Amino acid sequence: MRPLNSVFSGLGTTIFTVMSALAVEHGAINLGQGFPDDEGPDDVRAAAAKAILEGPNQYPPMMGLPALRQAVAAANKRFYGLDIDWQKEVMVTSGATEALHDCLTALLNPGDEAIVFEPAYDSYRPVIEAAGAKLVAIPLEPPHWSLPMEKLEAAFSDRTKLVLVNTPMNPIGKVFTRDELAAIAALMERHDAYAICDEVYEHLVFSGHAHVPLMTLPGMRERCLRIGSAGKTFSLTGWKIGYVTGPAHLMETVAKTHQFVTFTTAPGLQSAVAYGLAKDDDYFASLASSLEAKRDLLAKGLADAGFDVLPADGTYFISADFRPLGFNGTDEEFCREITVKAKVAAIPLSAFYSSPDAPRHLARFCLCKQDAILTEASARLKAYAKGSAA
């Protein structure tokens, strides 16, 4: 029979599926997949229930409910000083992953190149390659994940169509500095490139750091597509509500890709997210501070177990070097071992790289769980490490 799409048929089972299944099989605490274990704000969920009961529940406008598009524009102004035309420059999608697909598909042609910083969210590569473009990976080096400017300059060429900037960064919790973003912006202008800005963790930034949208830098307003996520902002990952903000000349084509992917998104959930984006500053501050406390709790637990814990300045995740525990295998072997023996599941960080030269001594743990779960997971890992050293 004729072959199927070479990009997607060649993909294996994701490591997230593998590790989650192994966690279920062995009764392990799953600190692999990144989702909170609570149900999100009561008032936002109540607003959704009210909107669903009262309707309408038929197709909303393709670009999204006016109320949500207005709320996204208002949030851009409130948090970042960006003046956004909600009618021409905001679009609602069925999750940020759809938004990424729409933006990449809209900008890329066969033969183009897209620069991606690794480790990277696993949806980037297949969408780039399915568009006929080439992913150019720029690996960041642990433990501090600083931007390698010489490698980045060398990666840009006349084939570079875009750079994909994820800040705060999944899976490592890096928050790009203003200086790093300015360096990226200068290269974009020099090579006439665009940026797709994956900023779904924009409100999950910890003390001493600040989220700076690339779009706010000089010359970047017309070159950037900025993606946000209600799932991350309101701990409602199952709702799959994302939004794209960008200049009208780009959004026109992005909207055409969206039209033939999902076309539209559940109106009741959109209405509730519009309500949520207008919540007071205390909500957004407490969201970040509560996750920061969880980061500190898990970081201490991992350190007490013997891990070398890497810095994490935002997001749901923290990474740790397991070599001090005396384990000499790969990161995938380590994650399988602790799932079976310690009853704690994590994700090998090499799964987020396209290069065979990826570091293989780091595991990623999800910290957006209840404190009791994080404490128990830490205790299990400490017991495992003590037993391994015996």
mmCIF file of C-alpha atoms in Angstrom:
data_model
loop_
_atom_site.group_PDB
_atom_site.id
_atom_site.type_symbol
_atom_site.label_atom_id
_atom_site.label_comp_id
_atom_site.label_asym_id
_atom_site.label_seq_id
_atom_site.Cartn_x
_atom_site.Cartn_y
_atom_site.Cartn_z
ATOM 1 C CA MET A 1 0.000 0.000 0.000
ATOM 2 C CA ARG A 2 1.086 3.597 -0.543
ATOM 3 C CA PRO A 3 3.032 5.206 2.308
ATOM 4 C CA LEU A 4 1.332 7.666 4.649
ATOM 5 C CA ASN A 5 2.574 11.110 5.615
ATOM 6 C CA SER A 6 6.265 10.562 6.289
ATOM 7 C CA VAL A 7 6.501 13.031 9.184
ATOM 8 C CA PHE A 8 3.604 11.777 11.262
ATOM 9 C CA SER A 9 3.804 8.088 10.370
ATOM 10 C CA GLY A 10 7.434 8.138 11.461
ATOM 11 C CA LEU A 11 6.659 9.396 14.944
ATOM 12 C CA GLY A 12 6.861 6.893 17.784
ATOM 13 C CA THR A 13 4.774 6.732 20.940
ATOM 14 C CA THR A 14 5.567 9.828 23.004
ATOM 15 C CA ILE A 15 7.618 9.465 26.155
ATOM 16 C CA PHE A 16 4.736 11.069 28.059
ATOM 17 C CA THR A 17 2.416 8.224 27.101
ATOM 18 C CA VAL A 18 5.080 5.635 27.891
ATOM 19 C CA MET A 19 5.937 7.030 31.308
ATOM 20 C CA SER A 20 2.310 7.674 32.289
ATOM 21 C CA ALA A 21 1.402 4.077 31.429
ATOM 22 C CA LEU A 22 4.382 2.823 33.421
ATOM 23 C CA ALA A 23 3.323 4.998 36.372
ATOM 24 C CA VAL A 24 -0.170 3.475 36.312
ATOM 25 C CA GLU A 25 1.249 -0.036 36.039
ATOM 26 C CA HIS A 26 3.455 0.409 39.101
ATOM 27 C CA GLY A 27 1.254 2.688 41.197
ATOM 28 C CA ALA A 28 3.752 5.534 40.943
ATOM 29 C CA ILE A 29 3.232 9.216 41.685
ATOM 30 C CA ASN A 30 3.213 10.808 38.226
ATOM 31 C CA LEU A 31 5.455 13.866 38.165
ATOM 32 C CA GLY A 32 5.899 13.405 34.427
ATOM 33 C CA GLN A 33 3.031 15.067 32.571
ATOM 34 C CA GLY A 34 2.526 18.750 33.233
ATOM 35 C CA PHE A 35 -0.932 19.397 34.561
ATOM 36 C CA PRO A 36 -2.172 20.591 37.975
ATOM 37 C CA ASP A 37 -4.062 18.213 40.245
ATOM 38 C CA ASP A 38 -6.710 20.746 41.286
ATOM 39 C CA GLU A 39 -9.686 21.949 39.267
ATOM 40 C CA GLY A 40 -8.994 25.636 38.744
ATOM 41 C CA PRO A 41 -10.691 28.754 40.191
ATOM 42 C CA ASP A 42 -14.267 28.219 41.380
ATOM 43 C CA ASP A 43 -15.506 31.517 39.969
ATOM 44 C CA VAL A 44 -14.111 30.873 36.489
ATOM 45 C CA ARG A 45 -15.693 27.412 36.403
ATOM 46 C CA ALA A 46 -18.984 28.876 37.644
ATOM 47 C CA ALA A 47 -18.865 31.436 34.853
ATOM 48 C CA ALA A 48 -18.452 28.601 32.331
ATOM 49 C CA ALA A 49 -21.378 26.644 33.777
ATOM 50 C CA LYS A 50 -23.593 29.727 33.635
ATOM 51 C CA ALA A 51 -22.575 30.490 30.043
ATOM 52 C CA ILE A 52 -23.216 26.913 28.916
ATOM 53 C CA LEU A 53 -26.657 26.791 30.554
ATOM 54 C CA GLU A 54 -27.727 30.181 29.232
ATOM 55 C CA GLY A 55 -26.177 29.760 25.788
ATOM 56 C CA PRO A 56 -25.575 30.276 23.015
ATOM 57 C CA ASN A 57 -23.986 26.897 22.365
ATOM 58 C CA GLN A 58 -23.829 26.988 18.573
ATOM 59 C CA TYR A 59 -20.872 28.032 16.427
ATOM 60 C CA PRO A 60 -19.330 31.251 17.723
ATOM 61 C CA PRO A 61 -17.418 33.570 15.359
ATOM 62 C CA MET A 62 -14.390 31.933 13.769
ATOM 63 C CA MET A 63 -11.981 34.439 15.325
ATOM 64 C CA GLY A 64 -13.505 33.910 18.774
ATOM 65 C CA LEU A 65 -16.109 35.560 20.959
ATOM 66 C CA PRO A 66 -15.769 39.360 20.899
ATOM 67 C CA ALA A 67 -15.741 39.346 24.724
ATOM 68 C CA LEU A 68 -12.676 37.099 24.877
ATOM 69 C CA ARG A 69 -10.829 38.873 22.086
ATOM 70 C CA GLN A 70 -11.462 42.162 23.871
ATOM 71 C CA ALA A 71 -10.243 40.624 27.143
ATOM 72 C CA VAL A 72 -7.036 39.368 25.488
ATOM 73 C CA ALA A 73 -6.388 42.816 24.028
ATOM 74 C CA ALA A 74 -7.038 44.401 27.426
ATOM 75 C CA ALA A 75 -4.652 41.948 29.125
ATOM 76 C CA ASN A 76 -1.927 42.818 26.609
ATOM 77 C CA LYS A 77 -2.352 46.475 27.533
ATOM 78 C CA ARG A 78 -2.653 45.835 31.271
ATOM 79 C CA PHE A 79 0.369 43.604 31.693
ATOM 80 C CA TYR A 80 2.697 44.731 28.884
ATOM 81 C CA GLY A 81 1.554 48.117 27.593
ATOM 82 C CA LEU A 82 0.720 46.723 24.152
ATOM 83 C CA ASP A 83 -2.012 48.478 22.178
ATOM 84 C CA ILE A 84 -3.905 45.720 20.360
ATOM 85 C CA ASP A 85 -6.828 45.977 17.937
ATOM 86 C CA TRP A 86 -9.046 43.160 19.193
ATOM 87 C CA GLN A 87 -10.955 42.962 15.907
ATOM 88 C CA LYS A 88 -7.917 42.461 13.648
ATOM 89 C CA GLU A 89 -5.114 41.304 15.924
ATOM 90 C CA VAL A 90 -6.541 38.639 18.272
ATOM 91 C CA MET A 91 -7.762 35.105 17.504
ATOM 92 C CA VAL A 92 -8.996 32.340 19.820
ATOM 93 C CA THR A 93 -7.907 28.735 19.233
ATOM 94 C CA SER A 94 -8.663 25.312 20.666
ATOM 95 C CA GLY A 95 -5.570 25.316 22.826
ATOM 96 C CA ALA A 96 -2.109 26.817 22.435
ATOM 97 C CA THR A 97 -0.890 23.739 20.548
ATOM 98 C CA GLU A 98 -3.433 24.501 17.842
ATOM 99 C CA ALA A 99 -2.275 28.119 17.904
ATOM 100 C CA LEU A 100 1.309 26.943 17.330
ATOM 101 C CA HIS A 101 0.169 24.760 14.435
ATOM 102 C CA ASP A 102 -1.781 27.634 12.872
ATOM 103 C CA CYS A 103 1.107 30.092 13.178
ATOM 104 C CA LEU A 104 3.795 27.719 11.905
ATOM 105 C CA THR A 105 1.643 26.587 8.987
ATOM 106 C CA ALA A 106 0.769 30.167 8.083
ATOM 107 C CA LEU A 107 4.376 31.382 7.989
ATOM 108 C CA LEU A 108 6.380 28.465 6.618
ATOM 109 C CA ASN A 109 6.930 27.366 3.033
ATOM 110 C CA PRO A 110 8.914 24.336 1.825
ATOM 111 C CA GLY A 111 12.624 25.120 2.024
ATOM 112 C CA ASP A 112 12.292 27.662 4.833
ATOM 113 C CA GLU A 113 14.187 27.266 8.087
ATOM 114 C CA ALA A 114 12.822 27.693 11.613
ATOM 115 C CA ILE A 115 15.199 28.220 14.540
ATOM 116 C CA VAL A 116 14.161 26.446 17.747
ATOM 117 C CA PHE A 117 15.857 26.512 21.145
ATOM 118 C CA GLU A 118 16.273 23.094 22.730
ATOM 119 C CA PRO A 119 15.168 21.383 24.901
ATOM 120 C CA ALA A 120 11.827 22.173 23.287
ATOM 121 C CA TYR A 121 8.131 21.333 23.466
ATOM 122 C CA ASP A 122 7.645 18.235 21.348
ATOM 123 C CA SER A 123 4.969 19.596 18.996
ATOM 124 C CA TYR A 124 7.298 22.069 17.279
ATOM 125 C CA ARG A 125 9.331 19.710 15.140
ATOM 126 C CA PRO A 126 6.607 17.659 13.382
ATOM 127 C CA VAL A 127 4.589 20.735 12.421
ATOM 128 C CA ILE A 128 7.662 22.498 11.046
ATOM 129 C CA GLU A 129 8.700 19.448 9.055
ATOM 130 C CA ALA A 130 5.172 18.718 7.810
ATOM 131 C CA ALA A 131 5.193 22.229 6.322
ATOM 132 C CA GLY A 132 8.271 21.199 4.338
ATOM 133 C CA ALA A 133 10.565 23.421 6.368
ATOM 134 C CA LYS A 134 13.754 22.581 8.251
ATOM 135 C CA LEU A 135 14.146 22.844 12.017
ATOM 136 C CA VAL A 136 17.469 24.402 13.026
ATOM 137 C CA ALA A 137 18.123 23.504 16.651
ATOM 138 C CA ILE A 138 20.055 25.730 19.034
ATOM 139 C CA PRO A 139 20.802 23.699 22.174
ATOM 140 C CA LEU A 140 21.014 25.586 25.448
ATOM 141 C CA GLU A 141 23.635 24.302 27.854
ATOM 142 C CA PRO A 142 22.830 23.160 31.393
ATOM 143 C CA PRO A 143 22.861 24.091 34.169
ATOM 144 C CA HIS A 144 22.129 27.795 33.524
ATOM 145 C CA TRP A 145 20.705 27.505 29.999
ATOM 146 C CA SER A 146 22.256 30.739 28.741
ATOM 147 C CA LEU A 147 21.834 31.746 25.102
ATOM 148 C CA PRO A 148 24.852 30.706 22.955
ATOM 149 C CA MET A 149 25.134 33.836 20.827
ATOM 150 C CA GLU A 150 27.820 32.591 18.432
ATOM 151 C CA LYS A 151 25.774 29.498 17.588
ATOM 152 C CA LEU A 152 22.627 31.562 17.217
ATOM 153 C CA GLU A 153 24.273 34.053 14.838
ATOM 154 C CA ALA A 154 25.666 31.198 12.763
ATOM 155 C CA ALA A 155 22.210 29.575 12.562
ATOM 156 C CA PHE A 156 20.570 32.579 10.893
ATOM 157 C CA SER A 157 20.733 32.711 7.095
ATOM 158 C CA ASP A 158 18.754 33.953 4.115
ATOM 159 C CA ARG A 159 16.605 30.801 4.522
ATOM 160 C CA THR A 160 15.586 31.673 8.091
ATOM 161 C CA LYS A 161 11.854 32.444 8.071
ATOM 162 C CA LEU A 162 11.247 32.475 11.805
ATOM 163 C CA VAL A 163 12.573 31.838 15.278
ATOM 164 C CA LEU A 164 10.369 30.093 17.831
ATOM 165 C CA VAL A 165 10.869 31.659 21.266
ATOM 166 C CA ASN A 166 9.364 29.853 24.254
ATOM 167 C CA THR A 167 9.607 31.954 27.401
ATOM 168 C CA PRO A 168 9.103 30.991 30.175
ATOM 169 C CA MET A 169 10.510 27.801 28.706
ATOM 170 C CA ASN A 170 9.138 24.282 28.867
ATOM 171 C CA PRO A 171 10.747 21.956 29.943
ATOM 172 C CA ILE A 172 13.517 23.757 31.857
ATOM 173 C CA GLY A 173 11.855 26.760 33.508
ATOM 174 C CA LYS A 174 14.181 29.290 31.850
ATOM 175 C CA VAL A 175 12.947 32.892 31.586
ATOM 176 C CA PHE A 176 14.694 34.733 28.752
ATOM 177 C CA THR A 177 16.256 38.026 29.832
ATOM 178 C CA ARG A 178 15.614 41.329 28.080
ATOM 179 C CA ASP A 179 19.223 41.299 26.815
ATOM 180 C CA GLU A 180 18.790 37.826 25.325
ATOM 181 C CA LEU A 181 15.554 38.873 23.641
ATOM 182 C CA ALA A 182 17.199 42.040 22.300
ATOM 183 C CA ALA A 183 19.947 39.924 20.745
ATOM 184 C CA ILE A 184 17.335 37.702 19.072
ATOM 185 C CA ALA A 185 15.443 40.791 17.870
ATOM 186 C CA ALA A 186 18.566 42.269 16.282
ATOM 187 C CA LEU A 187 19.187 39.076 14.323
ATOM 188 C CA MET A 188 15.545 38.938 13.247
ATOM 189 C CA GLU A 189 15.745 42.454 11.833
ATOM 190 C CA ARG A 190 19.066 41.767 10.138
ATOM 191 C CA HIS A 191 17.677 38.669 8.396
ATOM 192 C CA ASP A 192 14.072 39.855 7.919
ATOM 193 C CA ALA A 193 12.673 37.023 10.049
ATOM 194 C CA TYR A 194 9.506 36.567 12.111
ATOM 195 C CA ALA A 195 9.050 35.186 15.623
ATOM 196 C CA ILE A 196 6.436 32.846 17.009
ATOM 197 C CA CYS A 197 6.382 33.502 20.743
ATOM 198 C CA ASP A 198 5.129 30.594 22.848
ATOM 199 C CA GLU A 199 4.309 32.460 26.066
ATOM 200 C CA VAL A 200 1.792 30.105 27.637
ATOM 201 C CA TYR A 201 3.565 30.295 31.023
ATOM 202 C CA GLU A 202 3.631 34.113 30.991
ATOM 203 C CA HIS A 203 2.044 34.412 34.452
ATOM 204 C CA LEU A 204 4.053 31.574 36.034
ATOM 205 C CA VAL A 205 7.282 33.487 36.701
ATOM 206 C CA PHE A 206 9.076 33.343 40.042
ATOM 207 C CA SER A 207 10.751 35.955 42.266
ATOM 208 C CA GLY A 208 13.651 37.858 40.783
ATOM 209 C CA HIS A 209 12.467 37.378 37.222
ATOM 210 C CA ALA A 210 10.002 39.087 34.902
ATOM 211 C CA HIS A 211 8.307 37.977 31.727
ATOM 212 C CA VAL A 212 9.175 40.262 28.801
ATOM 213 C CA PRO A 213 7.237 39.585 25.583
ATOM 214 C CA LEU A 214 9.514 39.833 22.552
ATOM 215 C CA MET A 215 6.690 41.791 20.920
ATOM 216 C CA THR A 216 7.337 44.719 23.289
ATOM 217 C CA LEU A 217 10.883 45.300 22.032
ATOM 218 C CA PRO A 218 11.619 47.986 19.395
ATOM 219 C CA GLY A 219 10.862 46.833 15.852
ATOM 220 C CA MET A 220 9.196 43.601 16.981
ATOM 221 C CA ARG A 221 5.522 44.603 17.012
ATOM 222 C CA GLU A 222 5.097 43.778 13.313
ATOM 223 C CA ARG A 223 7.215 40.612 13.349
ATOM 224 C CA CYS A 224 5.783 38.638 16.278
ATOM 225 C CA LEU A 225 2.897 36.265 16.850
ATOM 226 C CA ARG A 226 2.308 35.927 20.604
ATOM 227 C CA ILE A 227 0.545 32.824 21.961
ATOM 228 C CA GLY A 228 -1.176 32.593 25.354
ATOM 229 C CA SER A 229 -3.034 29.828 27.170
ATOM 230 C CA ALA A 230 -6.006 29.895 29.502
ATOM 231 C CA GLY A 231 -5.105 26.331 30.465
ATOM 232 C CA LYS A 232 -1.878 27.508 32.121
ATOM 233 C CA THR A 233 -3.174 30.869 33.387
ATOM 234 C CA PHE A 234 -6.200 29.327 35.128
ATOM 235 C CA SER A 235 -4.992 25.745 35.777
ATOM 236 C CA LEU A 236 -7.655 24.478 33.371
ATOM 237 C CA THR A 237 -5.565 22.485 30.900
ATOM 238 C CA GLY A 238 -8.498 20.349 29.763
ATOM 239 C CA TRP A 239 -10.421 23.352 28.455
ATOM 240 C CA LYS A 240 -7.955 23.827 25.574
ATOM 241 C CA ILE A 241 -8.406 27.575 25.122
ATOM 242 C CA GLY A 242 -5.518 29.441 23.516
ATOM 243 C CA TYR A 243 -5.186 32.814 21.856
ATOM 244 C CA VAL A 244 -2.892 34.458 19.329
ATOM 245 C CA THR A 245 -2.008 38.143 19.254
ATOM 246 C CA GLY A 246 -0.242 39.576 16.219
ATOM 247 C CA PRO A 247 -0.204 42.277 13.554
ATOM 248 C CA ALA A 248 -3.132 42.243 11.148
ATOM 249 C CA HIS A 249 -0.960 41.452 8.113
ATOM 250 C CA LEU A 250 0.113 38.170 9.755
ATOM 251 C CA MET A 251 -3.159 37.355 11.502
ATOM 252 C CA GLU A 252 -5.058 37.347 8.216
ATOM 253 C CA THR A 253 -3.205 34.218 7.074
ATOM 254 C CA VAL A 254 -3.036 32.657 10.544
ATOM 255 C CA ALA A 255 -6.839 32.908 10.661
ATOM 256 C CA LYS A 256 -7.107 31.051 7.367
ATOM 257 C CA THR A 257 -5.118 28.139 8.769
ATOM 258 C CA HIS A 258 -7.313 28.107 11.892
ATOM 259 C CA GLN A 259 -10.408 28.059 9.667
ATOM 260 C CA PHE A 260 -9.421 24.667 8.319
ATOM 261 C CA VAL A 261 -8.171 23.139 11.581
ATOM 262 C CA THR A 262 -10.845 23.623 14.246
ATOM 263 C CA PHE A 263 -12.685 26.670 12.833
ATOM 264 C CA THR A 264 -13.903 27.653 16.293
ATOM 265 C CA THR A 265 -13.861 26.864 20.022
ATOM 266 C CA ALA A 266 -16.474 26.168 22.723
ATOM 267 C CA PRO A 267 -18.286 29.470 23.372
ATOM 268 C CA GLY A 268 -19.138 28.852 27.032
ATOM 269 C CA LEU A 269 -15.497 28.240 27.878
ATOM 270 C CA GLN A 270 -14.456 31.314 25.909
ATOM 271 C CA SER A 271 -16.903 33.405 27.906
ATOM 272 C CA ALA A 272 -15.495 32.115 31.186
ATOM 273 C CA VAL A 273 -11.906 32.841 30.146
ATOM 274 C CA ALA A 274 -12.920 36.403 29.249
ATOM 275 C CA TYR A 275 -14.220 36.710 32.803
ATOM 276 C CA GLY A 276 -11.017 35.213 34.201
ATOM 277 C CA LEU A 277 -8.651 37.556 32.366
ATOM 278 C CA ALA A 278 -10.310 40.479 34.144
ATOM 279 C CA LYS A 279 -9.542 39.069 37.610
ATOM 280 C CA ASP A 280 -7.619 41.383 39.918
ATOM 281 C CA ASP A 281 -3.850 41.488 40.264
ATOM 282 C CA ASP A 282 -3.931 39.408 43.433
ATOM 283 C CA TYR A 283 -5.029 36.355 41.468
ATOM 284 C CA PHE A 284 -2.106 36.510 39.041
ATOM 285 C CA ALA A 285 0.403 37.232 41.820
ATOM 286 C CA SER A 286 -0.861 34.361 43.966
ATOM 287 C CA LEU A 287 -0.746 31.969 41.010
ATOM 288 C CA ALA A 288 2.978 32.582 40.610
ATOM 289 C CA SER A 289 3.756 32.661 44.336
ATOM 290 C CA SER A 290 1.932 29.391 45.043
ATOM 291 C CA LEU A 291 3.856 27.619 42.281
ATOM 292 C CA GLU A 292 7.108 29.142 43.494
ATOM 293 C CA ALA A 293 6.457 27.645 46.924
ATOM 294 C CA LYS A 294 5.876 24.264 45.280
ATOM 295 C CA ARG A 295 9.116 24.644 43.327
ATOM 296 C CA ASP A 296 10.974 25.317 46.570
ATOM 297 C CA LEU A 297 9.320 22.350 48.280
ATOM 298 C CA LEU A 298 10.203 19.920 45.502
ATOM 299 C CA ALA A 299 13.676 21.380 44.993
ATOM 300 C CA LYS A 300 14.468 20.805 48.676
ATOM 301 C CA GLY A 301 13.062 17.286 48.495
ATOM 302 C CA LEU A 302 15.156 16.440 45.444
ATOM 303 C CA ALA A 303 18.266 17.956 47.002
ATOM 304 C CA ASP A 304 17.696 16.019 50.221
ATOM 305 C CA ALA A 305 17.478 12.841 48.138
ATOM 306 C CA GLY A 306 20.874 13.626 46.638
ATOM 307 C CA PHE A 307 20.017 15.194 43.285
ATOM 308 C CA ASP A 308 21.831 18.224 41.918
ATOM 309 C CA VAL A 309 18.841 20.533 41.292
ATOM 310 C CA LEU A 310 19.008 22.963 38.373
ATOM 311 C CA PRO A 311 17.548 26.491 38.537
ATOM 312 C CA ALA A 312 13.890 26.882 37.532
ATOM 313 C CA ASP A 313 12.620 30.456 37.232
ATOM 314 C CA GLY A 314 9.094 29.735 36.001
ATOM 315 C CA THR A 315 6.645 27.175 34.513
ATOM 316 C CA TYR A 316 5.422 23.875 35.971
ATOM 317 C CA PHE A 317 8.801 22.118 35.837
ATOM 318 C CA ILE A 318 12.117 21.583 37.541
ATOM 319 C CA SER A 319 15.082 19.527 36.312
ATOM 320 C CA ALA A 320 17.647 17.601 38.310
ATOM 321 C CA ASP A 321 20.951 15.831 37.659
ATOM 322 C CA PHE A 322 20.776 12.262 38.951
ATOM 323 C CA ARG A 323 24.479 11.421 38.610
ATOM 324 C CA PRO A 324 25.245 12.233 42.284
ATOM 325 C CA LEU A 325 22.972 9.278 43.166
ATOM 326 C CA GLY A 326 25.506 6.993 41.498
ATOM 327 C CA PHE A 327 23.269 6.045 38.549
ATOM 328 C CA ASN A 328 25.390 5.691 35.414
ATOM 329 C CA GLY A 329 22.738 4.852 32.812
ATOM 330 C CA THR A 330 20.791 7.149 30.494
ATOM 331 C CA ASP A 331 18.055 9.528 31.558
ATOM 332 C CA GLU A 332 15.382 7.263 30.086
ATOM 333 C CA GLU A 333 16.773 4.286 31.990
ATOM 334 C CA PHE A 334 16.818 6.353 35.165
ATOM 335 C CA CYS A 335 13.219 7.519 34.743
ATOM 336 C CA ARG A 336 12.063 3.974 34.155
ATOM 337 C CA GLU A 337 13.984 2.786 37.210
ATOM 338 C CA ILE A 338 12.551 5.354 39.630
ATOM 339 C CA THR A 339 9.046 4.718 38.277
ATOM 340 C CA VAL A 340 9.393 1.022 39.068
ATOM 341 C CA LYS A 341 11.551 1.132 42.200
ATOM 342 C CA ALA A 342 10.810 4.501 43.828
ATOM 343 C CA LYS A 343 7.208 4.699 42.556
ATOM 344 C CA VAL A 344 7.797 8.220 41.192
ATOM 345 C CA ALA A 345 7.577 8.989 37.473
ATOM 346 C CA ALA A 346 9.561 11.715 35.694
ATOM 347 C CA ILE A 347 10.458 12.534 32.089
ATOM 348 C CA PRO A 348 13.970 12.148 30.609
ATOM 349 C CA LEU A 349 15.087 15.570 29.409
ATOM 350 C CA SER A 350 16.683 14.151 26.252
ATOM 351 C CA ALA A 351 13.141 13.556 24.946
ATOM 352 C CA PHE A 352 12.957 17.304 24.293
ATOM 353 C CA TYR A 353 15.950 17.359 21.936
ATOM 354 C CA SER A 354 16.256 16.501 18.263
ATOM 355 C CA SER A 355 20.014 15.975 18.509
ATOM 356 C CA PRO A 356 21.650 12.675 19.475
ATOM 357 C CA ASP A 357 24.087 14.827 21.487
ATOM 358 C CA ALA A 358 21.378 15.749 24.017
ATOM 359 C CA PRO A 359 22.386 15.591 27.684
ATOM 360 C CA ARG A 360 21.385 12.245 29.158
ATOM 361 C CA HIS A 361 21.890 12.890 32.869
ATOM 362 C CA LEU A 362 18.827 15.037 33.622
ATOM 363 C CA ALA A 363 15.239 14.260 34.599
ATOM 364 C CA ARG A 364 12.299 16.688 34.485
ATOM 365 C CA PHE A 365 9.811 16.717 37.357
ATOM 366 C CA CYS A 366 6.411 18.419 37.361
ATOM 367 C CA LEU A 367 5.867 20.616 40.424
ATOM 368 C CA CYS A 368 2.233 21.760 39.992
ATOM 369 C CA LYS A 369 0.852 19.130 42.368
ATOM 370 C CA GLN A 370 -0.534 19.224 45.884
ATOM 371 C CA ASP A 371 2.083 19.772 48.575
ATOM 372 C CA ALA A 372 1.357 16.390 50.152
ATOM 373 C CA ILE A 373 2.033 14.684 46.813
ATOM 374 C CA LEU A 374 5.334 16.521 46.359
ATOM 375 C CA THR A 375 6.368 15.673 49.923
ATOM 376 C CA GLU A 376 5.533 11.986 49.456
ATOM 377 C CA ALA A 377 7.347 11.851 46.119
ATOM 378 C CA SER A 378 10.417 13.402 47.734
ATOM 379 C CA ALA A 379 10.318 10.871 50.560
ATOM 380 C CA ARG A 380 10.084 7.992 48.093
ATOM 381 C CA LEU A 381 13.040 9.308 46.073
ATOM 382 C CA LYS A 382 15.090 9.755 49.257
ATOM 383 C CA ALA A 383 14.344 6.190 50.299
ATOM 384 C CA TYR A 384 15.266 4.958 46.815
ATOM 385 C CA ALA A 385 18.550 6.872 46.849
ATOM 386 C CA LYS A 386 19.413 5.544 50.314
ATOM 387 C CA GLY A 387 18.663 1.997 49.191
ATOM 388 C CA SER A 388 20.721 2.409 46.010
ATOM 389 C CA ALA A 389 23.700 3.633 47.996
ATOM 390 C CA ALA A 390 23.503 0.754 50.487
#
